[in-house]
XYZ file of C-alpha atoms in Angstrom:
508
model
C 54.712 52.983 -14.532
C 51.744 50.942 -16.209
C 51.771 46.917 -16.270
C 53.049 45.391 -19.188
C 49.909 43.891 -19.395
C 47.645 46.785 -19.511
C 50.094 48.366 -21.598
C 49.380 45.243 -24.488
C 45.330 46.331 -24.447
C 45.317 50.030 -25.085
C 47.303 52.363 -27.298
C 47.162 56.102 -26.580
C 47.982 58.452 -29.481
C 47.262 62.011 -30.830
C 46.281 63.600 -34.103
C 45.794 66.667 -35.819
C 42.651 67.447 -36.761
C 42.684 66.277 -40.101
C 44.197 62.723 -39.203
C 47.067 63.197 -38.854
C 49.256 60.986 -36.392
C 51.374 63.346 -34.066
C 52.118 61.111 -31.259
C 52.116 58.037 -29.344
C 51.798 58.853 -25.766
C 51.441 55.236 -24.377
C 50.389 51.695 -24.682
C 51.619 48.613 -26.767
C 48.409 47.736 -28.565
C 49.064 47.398 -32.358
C 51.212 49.960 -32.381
C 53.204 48.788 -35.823
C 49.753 49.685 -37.137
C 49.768 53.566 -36.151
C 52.768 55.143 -37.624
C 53.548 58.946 -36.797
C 52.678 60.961 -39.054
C 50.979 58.880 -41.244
C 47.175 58.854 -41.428
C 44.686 57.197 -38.737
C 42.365 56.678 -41.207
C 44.255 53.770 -42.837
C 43.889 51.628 -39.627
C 40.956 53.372 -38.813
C 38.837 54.400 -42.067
C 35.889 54.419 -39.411
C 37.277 57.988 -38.184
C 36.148 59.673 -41.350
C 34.288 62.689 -40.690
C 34.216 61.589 -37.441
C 37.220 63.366 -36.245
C 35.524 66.661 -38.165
C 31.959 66.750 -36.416
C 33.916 66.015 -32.531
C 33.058 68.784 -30.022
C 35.297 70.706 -28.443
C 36.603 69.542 -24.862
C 33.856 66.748 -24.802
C 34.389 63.261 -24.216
C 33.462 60.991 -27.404
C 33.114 57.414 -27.322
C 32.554 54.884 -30.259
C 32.331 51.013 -29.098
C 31.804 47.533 -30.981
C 34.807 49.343 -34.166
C 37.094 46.769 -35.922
C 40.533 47.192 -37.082
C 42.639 44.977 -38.408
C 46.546 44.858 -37.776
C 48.952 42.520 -38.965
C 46.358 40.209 -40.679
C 44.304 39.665 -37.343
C 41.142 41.473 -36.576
C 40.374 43.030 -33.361
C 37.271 44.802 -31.410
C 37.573 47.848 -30.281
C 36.291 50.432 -28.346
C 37.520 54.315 -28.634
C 37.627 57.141 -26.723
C 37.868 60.864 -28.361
C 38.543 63.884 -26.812
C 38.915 67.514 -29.149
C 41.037 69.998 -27.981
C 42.640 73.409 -29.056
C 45.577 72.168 -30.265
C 44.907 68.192 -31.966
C 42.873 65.165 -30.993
C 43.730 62.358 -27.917
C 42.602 59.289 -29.277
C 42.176 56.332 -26.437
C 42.030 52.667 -28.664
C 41.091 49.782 -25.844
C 41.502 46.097 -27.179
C 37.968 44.816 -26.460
C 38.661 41.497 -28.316
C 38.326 39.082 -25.276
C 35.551 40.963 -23.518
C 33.002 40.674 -26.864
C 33.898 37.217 -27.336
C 32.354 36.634 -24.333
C 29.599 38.923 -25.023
C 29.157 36.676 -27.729
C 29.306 33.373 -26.274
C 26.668 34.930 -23.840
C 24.541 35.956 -26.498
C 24.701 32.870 -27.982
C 24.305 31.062 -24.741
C 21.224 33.284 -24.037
C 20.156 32.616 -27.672
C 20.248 28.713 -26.859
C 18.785 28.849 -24.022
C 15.710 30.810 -25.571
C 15.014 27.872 -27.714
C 15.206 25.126 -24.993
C 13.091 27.115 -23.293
C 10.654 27.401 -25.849
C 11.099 24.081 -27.124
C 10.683 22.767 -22.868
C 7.743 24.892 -23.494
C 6.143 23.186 -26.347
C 7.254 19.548 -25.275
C 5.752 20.558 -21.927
C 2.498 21.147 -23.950
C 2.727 17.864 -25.546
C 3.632 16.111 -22.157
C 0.224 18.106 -20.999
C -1.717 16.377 -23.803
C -0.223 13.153 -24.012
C -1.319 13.238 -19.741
C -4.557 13.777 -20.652
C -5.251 11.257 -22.948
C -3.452 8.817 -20.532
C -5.914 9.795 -18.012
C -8.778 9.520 -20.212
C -7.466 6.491 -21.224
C -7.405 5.145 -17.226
C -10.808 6.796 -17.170
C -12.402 4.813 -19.709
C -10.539 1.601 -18.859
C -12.019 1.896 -15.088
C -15.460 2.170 -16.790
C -15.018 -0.652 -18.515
C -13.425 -2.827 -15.669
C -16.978 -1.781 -13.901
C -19.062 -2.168 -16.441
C -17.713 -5.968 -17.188
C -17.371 -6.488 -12.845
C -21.231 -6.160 -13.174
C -21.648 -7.900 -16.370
C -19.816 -10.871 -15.062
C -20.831 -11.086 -11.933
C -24.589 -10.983 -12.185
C -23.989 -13.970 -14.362
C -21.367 -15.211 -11.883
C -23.596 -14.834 -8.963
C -26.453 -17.489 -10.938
C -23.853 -19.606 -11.450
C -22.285 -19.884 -8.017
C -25.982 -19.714 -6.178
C -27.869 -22.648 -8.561
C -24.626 -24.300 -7.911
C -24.809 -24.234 -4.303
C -28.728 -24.601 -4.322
C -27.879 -28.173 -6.642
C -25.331 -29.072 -3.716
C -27.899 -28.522 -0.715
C -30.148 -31.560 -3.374
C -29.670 -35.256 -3.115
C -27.013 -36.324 -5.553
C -25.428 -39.657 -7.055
C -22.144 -38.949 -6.855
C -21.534 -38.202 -10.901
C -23.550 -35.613 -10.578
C -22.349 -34.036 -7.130
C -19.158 -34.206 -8.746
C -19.749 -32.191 -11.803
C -21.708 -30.059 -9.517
C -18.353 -29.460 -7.142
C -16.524 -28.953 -10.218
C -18.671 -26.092 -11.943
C -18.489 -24.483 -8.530
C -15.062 -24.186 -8.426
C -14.555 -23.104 -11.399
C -17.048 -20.341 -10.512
C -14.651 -19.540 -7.266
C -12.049 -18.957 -9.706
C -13.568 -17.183 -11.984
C -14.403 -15.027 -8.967
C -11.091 -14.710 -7.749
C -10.118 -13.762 -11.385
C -12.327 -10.475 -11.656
C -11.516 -9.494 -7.999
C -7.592 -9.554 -9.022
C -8.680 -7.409 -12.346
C -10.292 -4.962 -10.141
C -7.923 -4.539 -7.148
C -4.869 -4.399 -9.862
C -6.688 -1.989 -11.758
C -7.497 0.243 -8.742
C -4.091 0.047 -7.190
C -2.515 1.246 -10.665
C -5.207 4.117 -10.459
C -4.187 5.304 -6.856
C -7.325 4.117 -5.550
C -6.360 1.527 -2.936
C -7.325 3.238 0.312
C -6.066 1.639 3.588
C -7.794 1.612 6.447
C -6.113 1.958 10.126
C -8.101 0.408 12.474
C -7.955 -1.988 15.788
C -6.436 -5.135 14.444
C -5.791 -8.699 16.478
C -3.332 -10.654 14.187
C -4.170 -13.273 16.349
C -7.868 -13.562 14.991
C -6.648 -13.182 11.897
C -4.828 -15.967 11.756
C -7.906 -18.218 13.572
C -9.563 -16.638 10.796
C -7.613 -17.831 8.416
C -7.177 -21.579 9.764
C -11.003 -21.959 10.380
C -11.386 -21.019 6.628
C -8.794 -23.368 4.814
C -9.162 -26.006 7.460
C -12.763 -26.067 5.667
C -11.346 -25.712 1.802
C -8.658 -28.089 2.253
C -9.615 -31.110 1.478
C -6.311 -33.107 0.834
C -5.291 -35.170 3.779
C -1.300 -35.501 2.466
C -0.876 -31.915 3.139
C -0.873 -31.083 6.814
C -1.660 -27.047 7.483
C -0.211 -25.606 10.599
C -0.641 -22.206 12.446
C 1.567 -20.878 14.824
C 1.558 -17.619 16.253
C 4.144 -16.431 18.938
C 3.208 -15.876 22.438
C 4.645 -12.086 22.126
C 2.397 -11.085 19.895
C 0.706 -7.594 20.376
C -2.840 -7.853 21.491
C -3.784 -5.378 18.732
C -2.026 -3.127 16.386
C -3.078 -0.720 14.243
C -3.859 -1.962 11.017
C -5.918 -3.130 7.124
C -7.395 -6.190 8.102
C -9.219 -7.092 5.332
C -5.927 -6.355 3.513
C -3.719 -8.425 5.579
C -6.239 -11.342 5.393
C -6.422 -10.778 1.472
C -2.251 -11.197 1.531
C -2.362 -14.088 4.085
C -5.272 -15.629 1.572
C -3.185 -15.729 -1.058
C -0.137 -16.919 0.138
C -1.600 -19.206 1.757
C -3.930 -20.630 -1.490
C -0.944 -21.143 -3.384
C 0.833 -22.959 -1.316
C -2.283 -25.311 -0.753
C -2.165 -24.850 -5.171
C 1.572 -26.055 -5.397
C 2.098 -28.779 -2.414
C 0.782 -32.360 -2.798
C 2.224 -33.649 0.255
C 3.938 -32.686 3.360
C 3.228 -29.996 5.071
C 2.227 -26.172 4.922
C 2.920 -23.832 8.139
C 1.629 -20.340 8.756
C 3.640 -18.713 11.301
C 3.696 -15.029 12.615
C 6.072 -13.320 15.104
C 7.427 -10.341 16.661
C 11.146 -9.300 14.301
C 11.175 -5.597 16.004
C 9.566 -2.836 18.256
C 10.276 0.230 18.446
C 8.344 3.381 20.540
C 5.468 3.886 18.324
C 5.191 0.559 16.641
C 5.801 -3.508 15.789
C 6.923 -4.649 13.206
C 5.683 -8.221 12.233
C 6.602 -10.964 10.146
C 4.531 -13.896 8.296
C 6.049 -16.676 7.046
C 4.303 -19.399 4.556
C 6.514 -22.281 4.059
C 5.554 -25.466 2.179
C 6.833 -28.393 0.651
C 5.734 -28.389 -2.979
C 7.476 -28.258 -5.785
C 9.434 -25.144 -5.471
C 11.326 -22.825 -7.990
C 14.346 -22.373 -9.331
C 16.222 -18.745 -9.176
C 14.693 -17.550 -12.994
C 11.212 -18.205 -11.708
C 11.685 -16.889 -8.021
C 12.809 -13.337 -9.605
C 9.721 -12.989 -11.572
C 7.091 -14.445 -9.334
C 5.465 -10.862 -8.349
C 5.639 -9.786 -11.284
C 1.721 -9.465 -13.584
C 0.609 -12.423 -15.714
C 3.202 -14.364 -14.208
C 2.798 -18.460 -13.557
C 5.492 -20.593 -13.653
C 4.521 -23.663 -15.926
C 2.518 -22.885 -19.287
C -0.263 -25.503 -18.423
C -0.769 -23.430 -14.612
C -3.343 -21.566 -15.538
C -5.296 -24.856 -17.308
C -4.558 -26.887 -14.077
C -4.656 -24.272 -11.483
C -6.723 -21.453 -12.721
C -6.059 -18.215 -12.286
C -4.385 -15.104 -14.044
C -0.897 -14.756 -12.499
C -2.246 -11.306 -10.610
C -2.435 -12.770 -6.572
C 1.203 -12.316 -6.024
C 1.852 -9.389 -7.687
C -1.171 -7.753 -6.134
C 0.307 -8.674 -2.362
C 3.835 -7.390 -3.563
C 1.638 -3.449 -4.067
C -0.298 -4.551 -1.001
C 2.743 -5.293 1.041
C 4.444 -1.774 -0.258
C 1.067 0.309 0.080
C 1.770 -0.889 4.009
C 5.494 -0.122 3.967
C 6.410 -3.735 3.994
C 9.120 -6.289 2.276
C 7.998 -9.326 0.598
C 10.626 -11.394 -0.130
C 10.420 -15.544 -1.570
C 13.101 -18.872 -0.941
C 12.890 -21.319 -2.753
C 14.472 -24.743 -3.935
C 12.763 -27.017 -6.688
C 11.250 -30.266 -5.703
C 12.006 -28.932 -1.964
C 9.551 -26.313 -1.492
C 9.126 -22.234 -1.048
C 8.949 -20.168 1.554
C 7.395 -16.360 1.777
C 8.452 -13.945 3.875
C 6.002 -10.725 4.838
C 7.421 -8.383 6.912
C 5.311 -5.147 7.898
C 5.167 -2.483 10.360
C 2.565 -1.990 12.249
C 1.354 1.168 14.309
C 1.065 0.971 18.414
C -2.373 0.231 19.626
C -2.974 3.155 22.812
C -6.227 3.645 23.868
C -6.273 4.565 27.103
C -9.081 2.052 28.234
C -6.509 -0.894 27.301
C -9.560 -3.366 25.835
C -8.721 -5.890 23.877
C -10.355 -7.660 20.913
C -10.761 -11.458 22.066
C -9.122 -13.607 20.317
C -12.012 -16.083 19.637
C -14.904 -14.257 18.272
C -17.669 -13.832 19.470
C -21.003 -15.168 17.615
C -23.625 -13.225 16.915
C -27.486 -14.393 18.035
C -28.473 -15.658 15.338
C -31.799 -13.542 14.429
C -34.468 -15.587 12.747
C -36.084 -14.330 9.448
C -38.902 -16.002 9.531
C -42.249 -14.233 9.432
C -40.082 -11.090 8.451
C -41.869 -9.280 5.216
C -39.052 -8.546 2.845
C -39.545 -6.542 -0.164
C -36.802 -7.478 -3.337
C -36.278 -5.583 -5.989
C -34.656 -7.842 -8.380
C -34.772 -7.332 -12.620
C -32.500 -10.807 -13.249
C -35.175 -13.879 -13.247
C -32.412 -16.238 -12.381
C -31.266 -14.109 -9.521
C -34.512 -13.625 -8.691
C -34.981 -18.220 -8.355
C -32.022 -18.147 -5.918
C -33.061 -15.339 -3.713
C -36.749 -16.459 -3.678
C -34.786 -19.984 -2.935
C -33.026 -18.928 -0.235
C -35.729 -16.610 1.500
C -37.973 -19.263 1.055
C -36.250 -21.850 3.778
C -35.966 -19.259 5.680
C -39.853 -18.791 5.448
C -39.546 -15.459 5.244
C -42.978 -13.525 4.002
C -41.112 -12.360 0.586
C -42.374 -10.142 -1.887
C -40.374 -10.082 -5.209
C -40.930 -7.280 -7.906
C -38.718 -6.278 -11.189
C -37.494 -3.063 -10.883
C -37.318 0.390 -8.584
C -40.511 1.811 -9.990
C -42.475 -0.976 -8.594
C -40.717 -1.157 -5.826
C -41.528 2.366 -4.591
C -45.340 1.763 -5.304
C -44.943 -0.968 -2.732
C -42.582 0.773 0.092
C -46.052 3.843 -0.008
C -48.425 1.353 1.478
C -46.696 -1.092 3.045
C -43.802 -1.432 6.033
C -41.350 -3.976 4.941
C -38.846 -5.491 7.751
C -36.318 -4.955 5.179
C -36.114 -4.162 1.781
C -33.236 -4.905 -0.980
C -32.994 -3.315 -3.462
C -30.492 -3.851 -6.756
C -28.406 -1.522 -7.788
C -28.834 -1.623 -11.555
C -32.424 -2.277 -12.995
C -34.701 -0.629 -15.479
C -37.352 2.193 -15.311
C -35.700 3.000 -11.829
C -31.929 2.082 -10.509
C -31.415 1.706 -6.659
C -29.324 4.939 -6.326
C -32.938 6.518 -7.615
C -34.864 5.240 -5.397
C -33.261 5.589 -2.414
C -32.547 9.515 -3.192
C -36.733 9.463 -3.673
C -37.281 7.279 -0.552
C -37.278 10.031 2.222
C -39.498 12.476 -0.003
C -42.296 10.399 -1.010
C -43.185 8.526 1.951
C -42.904 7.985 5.447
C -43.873 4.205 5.761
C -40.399 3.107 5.821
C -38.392 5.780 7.074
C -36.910 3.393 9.730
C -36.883 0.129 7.226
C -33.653 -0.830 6.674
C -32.583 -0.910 3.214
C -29.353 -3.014 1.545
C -27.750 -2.521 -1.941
C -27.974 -5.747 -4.180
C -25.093 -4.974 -6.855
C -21.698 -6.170 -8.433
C -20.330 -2.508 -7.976
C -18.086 -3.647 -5.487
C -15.575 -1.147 -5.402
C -14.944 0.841 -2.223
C -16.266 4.134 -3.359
C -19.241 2.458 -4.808
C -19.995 0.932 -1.208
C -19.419 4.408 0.618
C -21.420 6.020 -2.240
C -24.626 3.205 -1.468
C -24.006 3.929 2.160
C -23.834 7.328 2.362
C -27.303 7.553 0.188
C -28.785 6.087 2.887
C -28.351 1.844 2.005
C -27.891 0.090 5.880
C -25.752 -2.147 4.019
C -24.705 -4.083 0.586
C -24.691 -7.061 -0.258
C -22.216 -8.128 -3.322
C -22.348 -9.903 -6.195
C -21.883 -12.994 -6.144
C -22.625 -13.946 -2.713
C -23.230 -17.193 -1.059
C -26.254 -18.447 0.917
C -24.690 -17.507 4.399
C -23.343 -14.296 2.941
C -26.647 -13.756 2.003
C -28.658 -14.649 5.416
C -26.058 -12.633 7.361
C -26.575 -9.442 6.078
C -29.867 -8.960 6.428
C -29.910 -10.215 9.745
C -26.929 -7.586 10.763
C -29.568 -4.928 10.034
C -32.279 -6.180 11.648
């Protein structure tokens, strides 16, 4: 017995070889439209000839036919078979199965074109990638080519200032002098945000993991603004907690750029009261610490609005800030990628005419070298090494530069010999040993870099001279690149007199 279900998708008949319908021998499938006999070519006009040119006692099949039966059309598939005495004809109902085929052709079809069109917006992404590069490319060569534009400028500025400062002064004058210094400082500050923005948004902040004491960080930081702060309302406390970890594993210069700046607004924003640094222990766990500063002051605070936008870039919270307090609105944004780049939180409290307080919290990797030494926590001073009688060669094309280095050497009595650029500094460093030689970076005829990579060939005079970079390239590949020509050290643009003094005297 076949299902009534199978039975409603075939029909099995027979005809004579001219058409004829003889019989019906099984199946349900449009069978009003095959009448006995009557001929299969009415339903079937398809068969024509067909039926004539079969084989004998060979299978036949013919797929993808349409008939149509009782106004609705169908797909069909047939099987023929040609014997002695008439013609089985197998009809399958193949409606459902090639509207499927169809919908997967179709689907096929579509997904063709969203491959090709993934394809071509691919190709587009590819370009558009490229010119955002080149784009980031060219803005990084302009960020360096204006760092060293302003701060050669920057650097006269900031050094005839400070030379003016060391002079006797009525106190008009030492007071415009203070002011044009500190706007200097800021200006400073300003270009140094640019930069580390501009190379964080490139991928180009590179941290450093090395022995850390948070505890001299923190004398570092209170011998600094102990010295800047000047107002006696505002009381600036340090505390550090007793379970502090002699040394972790850490950026230094990174953490003391966040602690900096955290630490310079709050000095910005608080008239009176009190400012407190604190740092202690919040977790440990097998491999590491993790720590938490807090900056708390009583200034002026911030309401919610301002507290949710206050890492963001460009942002200061009064219009007149930046006329009163300087500044571009970059510090706190650029701890907030600081704090991230180390795996940190940053998070801010805050209540107007109350004060705000900042909360750092960072982990920190397990200090454990086997030796157990320990950084001290006061630092020790270096013997100071006296310049004077030293010969020092300068290579220097910036006159004004050239007044405050003379300027400097010069108390120092050092036996200085200043020239303009790299050419006639290498005619000097043939014939004559120099007990250290500085060279700029950027100057005509012949640049540092060009020098240096001629130093070794030409002569031997000075093979064990130390040599520093003078330059306002100040980013950290530029320093490794100096350094890895062959520069003992560099000294940046701007610097100050002690700066100055202290680097060549590390490399003598």
């Amino acid at each position: 017995m076949i299902p009534a279900k199978i039975e409603d998708v075939f029909i099995h008949l027979t005809t004579d070889y001219s058409g004829v319908i003889k019989s019906i021998v099984a199946g349900k499938f449009a069978k009003t439209t095959f009448t006995i006999l009557e001929s299969i070519y009415d339903s079937c006009p398809f068969l024509e000839g067909t039926l004539d040119a079969l084989p004998f006692n060979e299978p036949f099949l013919l797929e993808g036919m349409v008939i149509v039966s009782k106004a609705i059309e169908y797909n069909i598939d047939l099987e023929l078979f040609k014997k002695e005495a008439c013609i089985d004809i197998l009809i399958h109902n193949r409606t459902n199965v090639y509207k499927y085929v169809n919908q997967l052709n179709q689907n096929r079809n579509d997904i063709f074109f969203i491959k090709r069109e993934l394809t071509e917006k691919n190709i587009e992404l590819e370009k558009l990638r490229k010119i955002a590069d080149k784009a980031n490319e060219e803005k990084s060569r302009f960020l360096a080519m204006m760092s060293h534009e302003v701060r050669n400028p920057l650097n006269s500025i900031l050094g005839y200032s400070e030379m003016i400062s060391a002079e006797k002064l009525n106190k008009k004058v030492a007071k415009y002098i203070k002011n044009l210094s500190s706007a200097g400082k800021n200006l400073k500050v300003i270009v140094d945000d640019i930069l580390d923005l501009s190379r964080i948004e490139a991928g180009k902040l590179r941290l450093v993991y090395e022995e850390v004491s948070i505890r001299n960080i923190i004398l570092d930081c209170k011998n600094d603004f102990q010295y800047l702060h000047t107002n006696k309302k505002v009381d600036l406390v340090f505390l550090t907690s007793e379970k502090l970890p002699d040394i972790v594993l850490g950026d230094s210069v990174r953490i003391r750029q966040i602690l900096s700046n955290l630490i310079s607004n709050a000095i910005k924003f608080t008239n009176k009261g009190s400012i407190v640094i604190s740092v202690k222990v919040v977790a440990e766990a097998e491999n590491e610490f993790t720590l938490i500063f807090e900056v708390t002051d009583s200034g002026r605070g911030m309401n919610e609005g301002q507290c949710l936008k206050i890492f963001e870039e460009y942002q200061q919270n009064e219009l007149n800030d930046y006329r009163i307090y300087g500044g571009a609105g970059l510090g706190l944004a650029i701890v907030n990628r600081l704090v991230k780049a180390m795996n940190g939180t940053i998070s801010v409290k805050s209540e107007l005419n109350v004060g705000s307080s900042f909360f750092v919290e960072i982990p920190f990797k397990k200090y454990s070298k086997l030796n157990n030494s320990v950084i001290p926590v006061e630092k020790i001073k270096k013997k100071n090494k006296d310049l004077k009688g030293k010969k020092i060669l300068v290579a220097e094309d910036d006159l004004m530069n050239q007044t405050i280095i003379r300027h400097i050497l010069k108390k120092e009595k050092v036996n200085l010999m200043l020239v303009n650029d790299g050419l006639e500094a290498l005619s000097k460093i043939k014939t004559a040993v120099f007990d250290v030689v500085l060279l700029d970076i950027n100057m005509p005829n012949m640049t540092g870099e060009e020098l240096m990579k001629k130093k070794d060939v030409i002569t031997n005079v000075n093979t064990t001279t130390p040599f520093l970079a003078l330059t306002a390239n100040t980013s950290t590949e530029d320093i490794e690149r100096y350094l890895t020509l062959g520069f003992s050290g560099v000294i940046s643009k701007p610097f100050t007199i002690t700066d100055f003094i202290e680097k060549i005297r590390d490399v003598l």
